Short mmCIF file of the C-alpha atoms (twelve columns), coordinates in Angstrom:
data_MODEL
# 
_entry.id   MODEL 
# 
loop_
_atom_site.group_PDB 
_atom_site.id 
_atom_site.type_symbol 
_atom_site.label_atom_id 
_atom_site.label_alt_id 
_atom_site.label_comp_id 
_atom_site.label_asym_id 
_atom_site.label_seq_id 
_atom_site.Cartn_x 
_atom_site.Cartn_y 
_atom_site.Cartn_z 
_atom_site.pdbx_PDB_model_num 
ATOM 1   C CA . MET A 1   62.085 11.518  4.388   1 
ATOM 2   C CA . ALA A 2   58.907 11.193  3.641   1 
ATOM 3   C CA . PHE A 3   57.896 9.682   0.046   1 
ATOM 4   C CA . PHE A 4   55.067 11.053  -1.570  1 
ATOM 5   C CA . ASN A 5   54.304 10.527  -5.407  1 
ATOM 6   C CA . ARG A 6   52.956 13.353  -7.403  1 
ATOM 7   C CA . GLY A 7   49.583 14.509  -6.982  1 
ATOM 8   C CA . GLU A 8   50.798 13.858  -2.954  1 
ATOM 9   C CA . TRP A 9   53.342 16.869  -3.466  1 
ATOM 10  C CA . SER A 10  50.842 18.805  -5.760  1 
ATOM 11  C CA . GLU A 11  49.309 19.425  -2.865  1 
ATOM 12  C CA . ILE A 12  51.328 20.408  -0.769  1 
ATOM 13  C CA . TYR A 13  52.557 22.825  -3.371  1 
ATOM 14  C CA . ALA A 14  49.060 24.610  -3.829  1 
ATOM 15  C CA . ILE A 15  48.713 25.572  -0.502  1 
ATOM 16  C CA . LEU A 16  51.774 26.745  -0.787  1 
ATOM 17  C CA . CYS A 17  51.187 28.955  -3.989  1 
ATOM 18  C CA . MET A 18  47.924 29.846  -2.093  1 
ATOM 19  C CA . LEU A 19  50.371 31.238  1.142   1 
ATOM 20  C CA . ILE A 20  52.269 32.781  -0.937  1 
ATOM 21  C CA . ASN A 21  49.703 34.585  -2.959  1 
ATOM 22  C CA . PRO A 22  46.397 35.459  -1.217  1 
ATOM 23  C CA . ASN A 23  44.931 37.065  -3.616  1 
ATOM 24  C CA . LEU A 24  43.762 33.932  -5.710  1 
ATOM 25  C CA . ALA A 25  43.809 34.276  -9.602  1 
ATOM 26  C CA . ILE A 26  40.391 33.043  -10.990 1 
ATOM 27  C CA . GLY A 27  41.084 31.598  -14.204 1 
ATOM 28  C CA . ASN A 28  38.920 30.639  -16.991 1 
ATOM 29  C CA . SER A 29  37.837 27.099  -19.174 1 
ATOM 30  C CA . ASP A 30  41.525 27.757  -20.832 1 
ATOM 31  C CA . LEU A 31  42.811 28.337  -17.844 1 
ATOM 32  C CA . LYS A 32  44.013 32.363  -18.739 1 
ATOM 33  C CA . ILE A 33  43.466 34.468  -15.712 1 
ATOM 34  C CA . ILE A 34  40.201 35.992  -15.158 1 
ATOM 35  C CA . THR A 35  40.579 38.765  -12.113 1 
ATOM 36  C CA . ASN A 36  43.083 38.045  -9.047  1 
ATOM 37  C CA . GLU A 37  41.169 40.587  -7.019  1 
ATOM 38  C CA . LEU A 38  37.532 39.205  -6.402  1 
ATOM 39  C CA . TYR A 39  39.222 37.098  -2.971  1 
ATOM 40  C CA . GLN A 40  41.287 36.795  -1.072  1 
ATOM 41  C CA . LEU A 41  42.929 34.381  1.123   1 
ATOM 42  C CA . LYS A 42  42.665 34.309  4.773   1 
ATOM 43  C CA . SER A 43  43.116 30.322  5.864   1 
ATOM 44  C CA . ILE A 44  43.224 26.763  5.085   1 
ATOM 45  C CA . LYS A 45  42.354 23.339  6.620   1 
ATOM 46  C CA . ILE A 46  43.464 19.796  5.914   1 
ATOM 47  C CA . VAL A 47  43.308 16.671  7.815   1 
ATOM 48  C CA . SER A 48  46.627 15.307  7.803   1 
ATOM 49  C CA . LYS A 49  46.799 11.661  8.390   1 
ATOM 50  C CA . ALA A 50  48.019 8.683   9.628   1 
ATOM 51  C CA . GLY A 51  46.790 5.163   10.209  1 
ATOM 52  C CA . ASN A 52  44.575 6.046   12.185  1 
ATOM 53  C CA . ASN A 53  45.172 8.953   12.813  1 
ATOM 54  C CA . LYS A 54  43.831 12.926  11.568  1 
ATOM 55  C CA . ASP A 55  44.545 16.323  12.783  1 
ATOM 56  C CA . LEU A 56  43.006 19.189  11.732  1 
ATOM 57  C CA . ILE A 57  45.618 21.752  10.747  1 
ATOM 58  C CA . GLU A 58  44.579 25.401  10.258  1 
ATOM 59  C CA . TYR A 59  47.237 27.754  8.198   1 
ATOM 60  C CA . CYS A 60  46.143 31.377  8.346   1 
ATOM 61  C CA . LEU A 61  47.967 34.149  7.275   1 
ATOM 62  C CA . LYS A 62  49.764 37.527  9.725   1 
ATOM 63  C CA . ASN A 63  51.496 40.162  8.938   1 
ATOM 64  C CA . LYS A 64  53.603 39.454  5.877   1 
ATOM 65  C CA . ASN A 65  52.216 36.819  4.572   1 
ATOM 66  C CA . ASP A 66  53.965 34.996  6.679   1 
ATOM 67  C CA . VAL A 67  51.580 31.963  8.149   1 
ATOM 68  C CA . ALA A 68  50.764 30.287  11.604  1 
ATOM 69  C CA . VAL A 69  50.171 26.566  12.406  1 
ATOM 70  C CA . TYR A 70  47.274 25.523  14.348  1 
ATOM 71  C CA . TYR A 71  47.120 21.771  14.517  1 
ATOM 72  C CA . ASN A 72  43.441 20.751  16.351  1 
ATOM 73  C CA . ASP A 73  42.816 24.733  16.920  1 
ATOM 74  C CA . GLU A 74  46.535 25.272  18.817  1 
ATOM 75  C CA . LEU A 75  49.307 26.912  18.032  1 
ATOM 76  C CA . ASN A 76  51.992 25.484  16.774  1 
ATOM 77  C CA . GLN A 77  54.504 26.877  14.273  1 
ATOM 78  C CA . ILE A 78  54.711 30.270  12.986  1 
ATOM 79  C CA . ILE A 79  56.255 30.166  9.096   1 
ATOM 80  C CA . SER A 80  57.983 32.902  7.342   1 
ATOM 81  C CA . GLU A 81  57.389 33.946  4.123   1 
ATOM 82  C CA . ILE A 82  60.785 33.659  3.203   1 
ATOM 83  C CA . GLU A 83  60.840 29.961  4.472   1 
ATOM 84  C CA . LEU A 84  57.556 28.950  1.963   1 
ATOM 85  C CA . ASN A 85  58.844 30.236  -0.508  1 
ATOM 86  C CA . GLN A 86  62.114 28.936  -0.818  1 
ATOM 87  C CA . ASN A 87  60.555 25.159  -0.296  1 
ATOM 88  C CA . LYS A 88  58.190 25.625  -2.411  1 
ATOM 89  C CA . HIS A 89  60.667 25.909  -5.898  1 
ATOM 90  C CA . ARG A 90  62.329 23.279  -4.748  1 
ATOM 91  C CA . ILE A 91  58.625 21.295  -4.540  1 
ATOM 92  C CA . PHE A 92  58.195 22.793  -8.361  1 
ATOM 93  C CA . GLU A 93  61.223 21.479  -9.258  1 
ATOM 94  C CA . ALA A 94  61.738 18.248  -7.754  1 
ATOM 95  C CA . ILE A 95  58.230 17.222  -8.937  1 
ATOM 96  C CA . LYS A 96  58.606 18.171  -12.551 1 
ATOM 97  C CA . ASN A 97  62.036 16.332  -12.039 1 
ATOM 98  C CA . ALA A 98  61.469 13.724  -10.845 1 
ATOM 99  C CA . PRO A 99  60.957 10.453  -12.890 1 
ATOM 100 C CA . SER A 100 57.816 9.554   -14.965 1 
ATOM 101 C CA . GLY A 101 54.606 7.324   -13.711 1 
ATOM 102 C CA . ASN A 102 52.773 6.729   -10.158 1 
ATOM 103 C CA . GLY A 103 55.230 6.045   -7.736  1 
ATOM 104 C CA . SER A 104 56.829 7.552   -4.594  1 
ATOM 105 C CA . PHE A 105 59.887 9.938   -4.364  1 
ATOM 106 C CA . GLU A 106 60.790 12.134  -1.783  1 
ATOM 107 C CA . ILE A 107 62.224 15.836  -2.034  1 
ATOM 108 C CA . SER A 108 65.866 16.675  -0.673  1 
ATOM 109 C CA . GLY A 109 66.093 19.450  1.902   1 
ATOM 110 C CA . ILE A 110 61.913 19.702  2.184   1 
ATOM 111 C CA . ASP A 111 61.978 18.114  5.703   1 
ATOM 112 C CA . GLY A 112 62.028 20.415  8.089   1 
ATOM 113 C CA . LEU A 113 59.309 22.142  5.985   1 
ATOM 114 C CA . LEU A 114 56.840 19.478  6.253   1 
ATOM 115 C CA . MET A 115 57.103 18.934  10.186  1 
ATOM 116 C CA . LYS A 116 55.865 21.966  10.635  1 
ATOM 117 C CA . LEU A 117 52.870 21.748  8.040   1 
ATOM 118 C CA . THR A 118 52.067 17.865  8.339   1 
ATOM 119 C CA . LYS A 119 54.079 16.753  10.560  1 
ATOM 120 C CA . GLY A 120 55.349 14.429  8.396   1 
ATOM 121 C CA . ASN A 121 52.837 13.282  7.125   1 
ATOM 122 C CA . LYS A 122 49.965 12.985  3.970   1 
ATOM 123 C CA . ILE A 123 46.839 15.811  3.134   1 
ATOM 124 C CA . LYS A 124 44.183 13.126  3.415   1 
ATOM 125 C CA . SER A 125 40.567 13.869  3.523   1 
ATOM 126 C CA . SER A 126 38.038 11.194  4.340   1 
ATOM 127 C CA . SER A 127 37.737 8.615   1.358   1 
ATOM 128 C CA . PHE A 128 34.207 10.091  0.694   1 
ATOM 129 C CA . GLU A 129 34.872 13.508  0.541   1 
ATOM 130 C CA . LYS A 130 35.620 15.341  -2.554  1 
ATOM 131 C CA . GLU A 131 37.020 18.466  -0.663  1 
ATOM 132 C CA . ASP A 132 41.125 18.420  -0.635  1 
ATOM 133 C CA . LEU A 133 40.688 21.189  1.598   1 
ATOM 134 C CA . SER A 134 38.435 24.457  2.750   1 
ATOM 135 C CA . ALA A 135 38.967 27.928  2.480   1 
ATOM 136 C CA . LEU A 136 37.922 31.304  4.652   1 
ATOM 137 C CA . ILE A 137 37.947 33.999  2.389   1 
ATOM 138 C CA . TYR A 138 37.359 37.892  1.642   1 
ATOM 139 C CA . ASP A 139 35.356 38.119  -0.860  1 
ATOM 140 C CA . LYS A 140 35.771 41.612  -2.038  1 
ATOM 141 C CA . HIS A 141 32.659 41.359  -4.045  1 
ATOM 142 C CA . ILE A 142 30.983 41.150  -1.406  1 
ATOM 143 C CA . GLY A 143 33.104 42.520  1.520   1 
ATOM 144 C CA . LYS A 144 32.890 39.118  3.700   1 
ATOM 145 C CA . ASP A 145 34.468 36.573  5.219   1 
ATOM 146 C CA . VAL A 146 33.699 33.072  3.436   1 
ATOM 147 C CA . SER A 147 34.079 29.453  3.596   1 
ATOM 148 C CA . LEU A 148 34.622 27.631  0.419   1 
ATOM 149 C CA . LYS A 149 35.607 23.952  -0.062  1 
ATOM 150 C CA . TYR A 150 38.044 22.845  -3.692  1 
ATOM 151 C CA . SER A 151 39.583 19.559  -4.732  1 
ATOM 152 C CA . ILE A 152 42.954 19.817  -5.912  1 
ATOM 153 C CA . LYS A 153 43.693 19.605  -9.091  1 
ATOM 154 C CA . SER A 154 47.121 18.799  -10.908 1 
ATOM 155 C CA . SER A 155 48.489 18.924  -14.287 1 
ATOM 156 C CA . LEU A 156 51.650 18.229  -13.220 1 
ATOM 157 C CA . GLY A 157 51.374 14.528  -11.993 1 
ATOM 158 C CA . SER A 158 49.442 11.170  -14.338 1 
ATOM 159 C CA . PRO A 159 46.581 12.621  -14.886 1 
ATOM 160 C CA . ALA A 160 43.214 12.464  -12.438 1 
ATOM 161 C CA . THR A 161 40.298 10.176  -12.437 1 
ATOM 162 C CA . LEU A 162 37.281 12.334  -11.668 1 
ATOM 163 C CA . LEU A 163 35.309 8.942   -11.562 1 
ATOM 164 C CA . ASN A 164 37.430 6.087   -10.586 1 
ATOM 165 C CA . ALA A 165 36.300 2.320   -12.021 1 
ATOM 166 C CA . SER A 166 34.585 0.758   -8.840  1 
ATOM 167 C CA . ARG A 167 31.740 -3.132  -9.183  1 
ATOM 168 C CA . HIS A 168 29.539 0.397   -8.489  1 
ATOM 169 C CA . THR A 169 30.028 1.164   -11.498 1 
ATOM 170 C CA . ASN A 170 29.026 -1.390  -14.091 1 
ATOM 171 C CA . PHE A 171 26.368 -1.062  -17.026 1 
ATOM 172 C CA . LEU A 172 24.602 -4.265  -18.230 1 
ATOM 173 C CA . PHE A 173 23.684 -4.730  -21.696 1 
ATOM 174 C CA . SER A 174 22.162 -8.280  -23.327 1 
ATOM 175 C CA . VAL A 175 22.882 -9.624  -26.598 1 
ATOM 176 C CA . SER A 176 20.058 -10.961 -28.971 1 
ATOM 177 C CA . ASN A 177 20.160 -12.756 -32.133 1 
ATOM 178 C CA . LEU A 178 23.585 -14.542 -31.386 1 
ATOM 179 C CA . SER A 179 24.487 -18.489 -31.436 1 
ATOM 180 C CA . ILE A 180 25.966 -20.629 -28.862 1 
ATOM 181 C CA . ALA A 181 28.783 -20.857 -31.521 1 
ATOM 182 C CA . ASP A 182 28.336 -16.892 -31.522 1 
ATOM 183 C CA . ILE A 183 29.446 -16.451 -27.856 1 
ATOM 184 C CA . LYS A 184 32.363 -18.940 -27.791 1 
ATOM 185 C CA . ASN A 185 33.369 -17.211 -30.717 1 
ATOM 186 C CA . VAL A 186 33.188 -13.559 -28.990 1 
ATOM 187 C CA . ASN A 187 34.369 -15.082 -25.681 1 
ATOM 188 C CA . ASN A 188 37.562 -16.246 -27.011 1 
ATOM 189 C CA . ILE A 189 39.146 -13.122 -28.556 1 
ATOM 190 C CA . ASN A 190 41.607 -12.328 -26.266 1 
ATOM 191 C CA . THR A 191 43.754 -9.321  -28.865 1 
ATOM 192 C CA . PRO A 192 45.685 -6.593  -27.484 1 
ATOM 193 C CA . THR A 193 42.532 -4.892  -28.253 1 
ATOM 194 C CA . LYS A 194 39.781 -8.045  -27.160 1 
ATOM 195 C CA . LEU A 195 37.136 -4.725  -26.197 1 
ATOM 196 C CA . LEU A 196 36.462 -3.580  -29.710 1 
ATOM 197 C CA . ASP A 197 37.611 -6.780  -31.331 1 
ATOM 198 C CA . ARG A 198 34.461 -8.806  -29.093 1 
ATOM 199 C CA . ILE A 199 31.480 -5.501  -29.660 1 
ATOM 200 C CA . LYS A 200 33.223 -5.719  -33.586 1 
ATOM 201 C CA . LYS A 201 32.416 -9.718  -33.531 1 
ATOM 202 C CA . ILE A 202 29.544 -8.798  -31.864 1 
ATOM 203 C CA . ILE A 203 27.436 -7.180  -34.459 1 
ATOM 204 C CA . ALA A 204 29.602 -8.976  -37.109 1 
ATOM 205 C CA . CYS A 205 27.359 -11.832 -36.049 1 
ATOM 206 C CA . GLY A 206 24.736 -10.093 -36.588 1 
ATOM 207 C CA . GLY A 207 23.474 -9.927  -32.502 1 
ATOM 208 C CA . LYS A 208 21.446 -6.603  -31.420 1 
ATOM 209 C CA . ILE A 209 22.941 -5.018  -28.870 1 
ATOM 210 C CA . HIS A 210 20.299 -3.578  -25.463 1 
ATOM 211 C CA . PHE A 211 20.793 -1.349  -22.079 1 
ATOM 212 C CA . ILE A 212 19.513 -3.019  -19.578 1 
ATOM 213 C CA . LYS A 213 20.393 -1.153  -16.225 1 
ATOM 214 C CA . THR A 214 23.172 -0.133  -13.945 1 
ATOM 215 C CA . THR A 215 24.237 -2.798  -11.804 1 
ATOM 216 C CA . ASP A 216 24.108 -1.140  -8.938  1 
ATOM 217 C CA . GLU A 217 21.622 0.363   -7.851  1 
ATOM 218 C CA . ILE A 218 22.614 3.812   -5.655  1 
ATOM 219 C CA . PHE A 219 24.497 4.307   -8.756  1 
ATOM 220 C CA . GLY A 220 21.923 3.824   -10.502 1 
ATOM 221 C CA . TYR A 221 19.356 6.922   -8.746  1 
ATOM 222 C CA . ASN A 222 22.104 8.806   -8.357  1 
ATOM 223 C CA . LEU A 223 22.128 9.387   -11.746 1 
ATOM 224 C CA . ARG A 224 18.957 9.830   -12.583 1 
ATOM 225 C CA . MET A 225 19.272 12.318  -9.523  1 
ATOM 226 C CA . ILE A 226 20.140 13.885  -11.926 1 
ATOM 227 C CA . ASP A 227 18.301 12.781  -15.424 1 
ATOM 228 C CA . SER A 228 15.903 10.133  -15.414 1 
ATOM 229 C CA . LYS A 229 17.167 8.776   -18.537 1 
ATOM 230 C CA . MET A 230 21.049 9.683   -17.150 1 
ATOM 231 C CA . PRO A 231 22.270 5.808   -17.204 1 
ATOM 232 C CA . GLU A 232 20.810 5.268   -19.884 1 
ATOM 233 C CA . TYR A 233 22.971 7.826   -21.527 1 
ATOM 234 C CA . LEU A 234 25.877 6.794   -19.997 1 
ATOM 235 C CA . ALA A 235 25.244 3.508   -21.610 1 
ATOM 236 C CA . ASN A 236 24.878 4.166   -25.107 1 
ATOM 237 C CA . VAL A 237 28.019 6.769   -24.555 1 
ATOM 238 C CA . LEU A 238 30.080 3.456   -23.229 1 
ATOM 239 C CA . LEU A 239 29.444 1.498   -26.027 1 
ATOM 240 C CA . ASP A 240 29.598 3.369   -28.754 1 
ATOM 241 C CA . SER A 241 32.866 4.538   -27.020 1 
ATOM 242 C CA . TYR A 242 34.026 0.721   -28.041 1 
ATOM 243 C CA . VAL A 243 31.693 0.699   -31.101 1 
ATOM 244 C CA . LYS A 244 33.307 3.956   -32.426 1 
ATOM 245 C CA . ASN A 245 37.502 3.925   -30.636 1 
ATOM 246 C CA . GLU A 246 36.104 6.979   -29.345 1 
ATOM 247 C CA . LYS A 247 37.406 8.592   -25.789 1 
ATOM 248 C CA . SER A 248 35.828 11.889  -25.811 1 
ATOM 249 C CA . LEU A 249 33.289 12.172  -23.643 1 
ATOM 250 C CA . LYS A 250 31.864 15.523  -25.195 1 
ATOM 251 C CA . GLN A 251 32.005 14.224  -28.828 1 
ATOM 252 C CA . LEU A 252 30.681 10.916  -27.870 1 
ATOM 253 C CA . PHE A 253 27.764 12.386  -25.712 1 
ATOM 254 C CA . LEU A 254 27.399 14.676  -28.136 1 
ATOM 255 C CA . LYS A 255 26.725 11.408  -30.452 1 
ATOM 256 C CA . SER A 256 25.437 8.398   -29.058 1 
ATOM 257 C CA . ASN A 257 22.819 10.031  -27.685 1 
ATOM 258 C CA . GLN A 258 19.280 11.956  -29.737 1 
ATOM 259 C CA . PHE A 259 19.136 15.697  -27.793 1 
ATOM 260 C CA . GLU A 260 17.020 17.960  -28.886 1 
ATOM 261 C CA . ASP A 261 20.384 20.391  -30.534 1 
ATOM 262 C CA . GLU A 262 23.451 21.041  -28.717 1 
ATOM 263 C CA . GLY A 263 23.170 23.418  -25.632 1 
ATOM 264 C CA . PHE A 264 20.932 20.436  -24.337 1 
ATOM 265 C CA . ALA A 265 23.449 17.579  -24.327 1 
ATOM 266 C CA . LEU A 266 26.279 19.900  -22.701 1 
ATOM 267 C CA . LYS A 267 24.438 21.101  -20.116 1 
ATOM 268 C CA . LYS A 268 23.331 17.238  -19.575 1 
ATOM 269 C CA . LEU A 269 26.397 16.233  -19.891 1 
ATOM 270 C CA . GLY A 270 27.432 19.464  -17.490 1 
ATOM 271 C CA . ASP A 271 25.054 18.763  -15.113 1 
ATOM 272 C CA . LEU A 272 27.232 15.184  -14.939 1 
ATOM 273 C CA . LEU A 273 30.757 16.277  -14.602 1 
ATOM 274 C CA . GLU A 274 29.627 18.561  -12.187 1 
ATOM 275 C CA . GLY A 275 28.063 15.872  -9.852  1 
ATOM 276 C CA . ILE A 276 31.168 13.243  -10.617 1 
ATOM 277 C CA . SER A 277 33.272 16.839  -9.836  1 
ATOM 278 C CA . PHE A 278 31.646 18.052  -6.717  1 
ATOM 279 C CA . GLY A 279 28.653 15.888  -5.562  1 
ATOM 280 C CA . PHE A 280 27.817 12.187  -5.291  1 
ATOM 281 C CA . PHE A 281 29.616 8.992   -5.103  1 
ATOM 282 C CA . PRO A 282 28.815 5.773   -6.678  1 
ATOM 283 C CA . SER A 283 28.298 4.299   -3.490  1 
ATOM 284 C CA . ILE A 284 26.577 6.153   -1.789  1 
ATOM 285 C CA . LYS A 285 22.983 7.947   -1.574  1 
ATOM 286 C CA . TRP A 286 23.009 11.459  -2.634  1 
ATOM 287 C CA . ASN A 287 20.704 14.049  -2.143  1 
ATOM 288 C CA . GLY A 288 21.566 16.116  -4.752  1 
ATOM 289 C CA . ASN A 289 23.672 18.520  -3.250  1 
ATOM 290 C CA . ASN A 290 27.003 18.879  -3.926  1 
ATOM 291 C CA . ASP A 291 30.111 18.771  -1.218  1 
ATOM 292 C CA . VAL A 292 32.769 21.230  -3.243  1 
ATOM 293 C CA . ASN A 293 31.691 24.822  -2.830  1 
ATOM 294 C CA . GLY A 294 34.038 27.382  -4.166  1 
ATOM 295 C CA . GLY A 295 35.313 24.925  -7.251  1 
ATOM 296 C CA . LEU A 296 38.987 23.506  -8.419  1 
ATOM 297 C CA . VAL A 297 42.851 24.494  -7.686  1 
ATOM 298 C CA . ILE A 298 43.953 23.627  -10.726 1 
ATOM 299 C CA . VAL A 299 47.780 22.860  -10.779 1 
ATOM 300 C CA . LYS A 300 49.219 23.927  -14.020 1 
ATOM 301 C CA . HIS A 301 52.664 22.835  -15.994 1 
ATOM 302 C CA . ASN A 302 55.090 25.313  -15.204 1 
ATOM 303 C CA . GLY A 303 53.592 26.116  -12.119 1 
ATOM 304 C CA . ASP A 304 51.285 28.030  -11.932 1 
ATOM 305 C CA . VAL A 305 47.939 27.795  -9.764  1 
ATOM 306 C CA . LEU A 306 44.742 29.166  -10.100 1 
ATOM 307 C CA . ILE A 307 41.152 28.617  -9.047  1 
ATOM 308 C CA . LEU A 308 38.154 27.604  -11.274 1 
ATOM 309 C CA . ASP A 309 35.909 29.332  -9.078  1 
ATOM 310 C CA . LEU A 310 31.951 28.045  -8.301  1 
ATOM 311 C CA . ILE A 311 30.293 30.227  -7.141  1 
ATOM 312 C CA . TYR A 312 30.365 33.463  -9.834  1 
ATOM 313 C CA . PHE A 313 32.078 31.156  -12.859 1 
ATOM 314 C CA . ARG A 314 30.190 28.386  -12.645 1 
ATOM 315 C CA . GLU A 315 29.793 27.999  -16.610 1 
ATOM 316 C CA . GLU A 316 33.626 28.457  -17.078 1 
ATOM 317 C CA . VAL A 317 33.929 25.333  -14.358 1 
ATOM 318 C CA . ILE A 318 30.878 23.353  -16.344 1 
ATOM 319 C CA . ASN A 319 33.587 24.094  -18.972 1 
ATOM 320 C CA . TYR A 320 36.804 22.916  -18.143 1 
ATOM 321 C CA . LEU A 321 35.039 19.839  -17.200 1 
ATOM 322 C CA . ILE A 322 33.121 19.449  -20.651 1 
ATOM 323 C CA . ASN A 323 36.260 19.370  -23.177 1 
ATOM 324 C CA . GLU A 324 38.973 18.283  -20.399 1 
ATOM 325 C CA . THR A 325 37.429 14.827  -19.986 1 
ATOM 326 C CA . LYS A 326 38.395 11.540  -21.478 1 
ATOM 327 C CA . LEU A 327 36.780 8.325   -21.076 1 
ATOM 328 C CA . ASP A 328 39.173 6.334   -19.509 1 
ATOM 329 C CA . SER A 329 39.607 1.744   -19.570 1 
ATOM 330 C CA . PRO A 330 39.301 0.324   -16.882 1 
ATOM 331 C CA . SER A 331 40.994 -3.536  -16.255 1 
ATOM 332 C CA . SER A 332 38.064 -6.152  -18.457 1 
ATOM 333 C CA . THR A 333 39.441 -8.436  -16.638 1 
ATOM 334 C CA . ARG A 334 39.129 -7.326  -12.663 1 
ATOM 335 C CA . TYR A 335 35.575 -5.916  -13.866 1 
ATOM 336 C CA . ASN A 336 34.932 -9.118  -16.333 1 
ATOM 337 C CA . MET A 337 33.805 -6.539  -18.993 1 
ATOM 338 C CA . LEU A 338 32.469 -7.930  -22.474 1 
ATOM 339 C CA . ASN A 339 32.386 -11.653 -21.452 1 
ATOM 340 C CA . LEU A 340 29.221 -13.193 -22.745 1 
ATOM 341 C CA . CYS A 341 27.032 -14.620 -20.019 1 
ATOM 342 C CA . LEU A 342 24.358 -17.502 -21.003 1 
ATOM 343 C CA . ASP A 343 21.328 -16.835 -18.128 1 
ATOM 344 C CA . PRO A 344 20.684 -20.406 -18.292 1 
ATOM 345 C CA . VAL A 345 17.266 -19.638 -16.087 1 
ATOM 346 C CA . ASP A 346 16.183 -17.117 -19.462 1 
ATOM 347 C CA . GLN A 347 18.491 -17.987 -22.023 1 
ATOM 348 C CA . LYS A 348 19.385 -14.442 -22.925 1 
ATOM 349 C CA . CYS A 349 23.214 -13.489 -23.084 1 
ATOM 350 C CA . TYR A 350 24.705 -10.386 -21.174 1 
ATOM 351 C CA . PHE A 351 28.137 -8.621  -21.142 1 
ATOM 352 C CA . THR A 352 28.703 -5.632  -19.053 1 
ATOM 353 C CA . LEU A 353 30.469 -2.563  -19.357 1 
ATOM 354 C CA . ASN A 354 32.871 -0.035  -16.185 1 
ATOM 355 C CA . LEU A 355 32.910 3.269   -16.799 1 
ATOM 356 C CA . GLN A 356 35.891 5.268   -15.314 1 
ATOM 357 C CA . ILE A 357 35.523 9.076   -16.845 1 
ATOM 358 C CA . ARG A 358 39.537 10.624  -16.383 1 
ATOM 359 C CA . TYR A 359 40.898 14.652  -17.607 1 
ATOM 360 C CA . LYS A 360 42.593 14.672  -20.073 1 
ATOM 361 C CA . LYS A 361 45.437 16.006  -18.802 1 
# 
């Protein structure tokens, strides 16, 4: 029996839905359907991984929406549309009724299909790739087949992260105008809202906080690829999220920085979220191009699956990212956040905050 978490089962569910409904539904930023008459799905490619072994698997639609399954370019299975439909409903009900949390669970009666689809393994792209699947699509607007890469985002489990916290996503700040006693008092705060309370204490003691840099040079380079001041913009957002106890990324970006107008601010935020979602990783130097060119495959709460399309409806994708993202608080202990350290060389006080961005739902 295969044990997958909600997100992993959701990926399989999304692929089944796309194969069963090849006239792909394209949605707007509110996840309402714009059209299902633009893209016709012809095939999907994924990577299935077990240990160190990877298989390139392709699902090709045949007559009556039966699916031919190829393992590493060799025909292995033909799956009927009836079998796909039966198991699609079974997977959705199992995900919906699974215990809350991120734990793995099995789905009774699904092993036969799973062996045909993925050899019983997880869908697993490289940890340094943004796409979950690639699709060959007939684009009715231009009358040609196009190959597009997509990232899958499901609302059936816990909200997914866009940017995971890591040692690469630290922002370094300095604090002036604090005494040694003040520093000790701040570091001694270990309340349930420790980070908020430490920031409040620093301000109450007259401390002056200044952003220095991102601690990782590559992450800083990637942010500057979007805008030369992006590290500073995000540092202000991070700091204000604790000062104001606010998590909405859109609201923080608008209120924490001085922009010419709201349109300017949202353009910068949209560029950032597009880069994070489809382009760069904090630890790898970025060339400014997106790896994902198709957009997002969205699994909604009710089980509907639609596409947020980067080709013809890019603005809808960007608006969705802007409105549906928030800052998340990673482990303060793991990343040693807001622990004031006095540098013995320059006698200046420093601390770090770590950036993590998550979908709201």
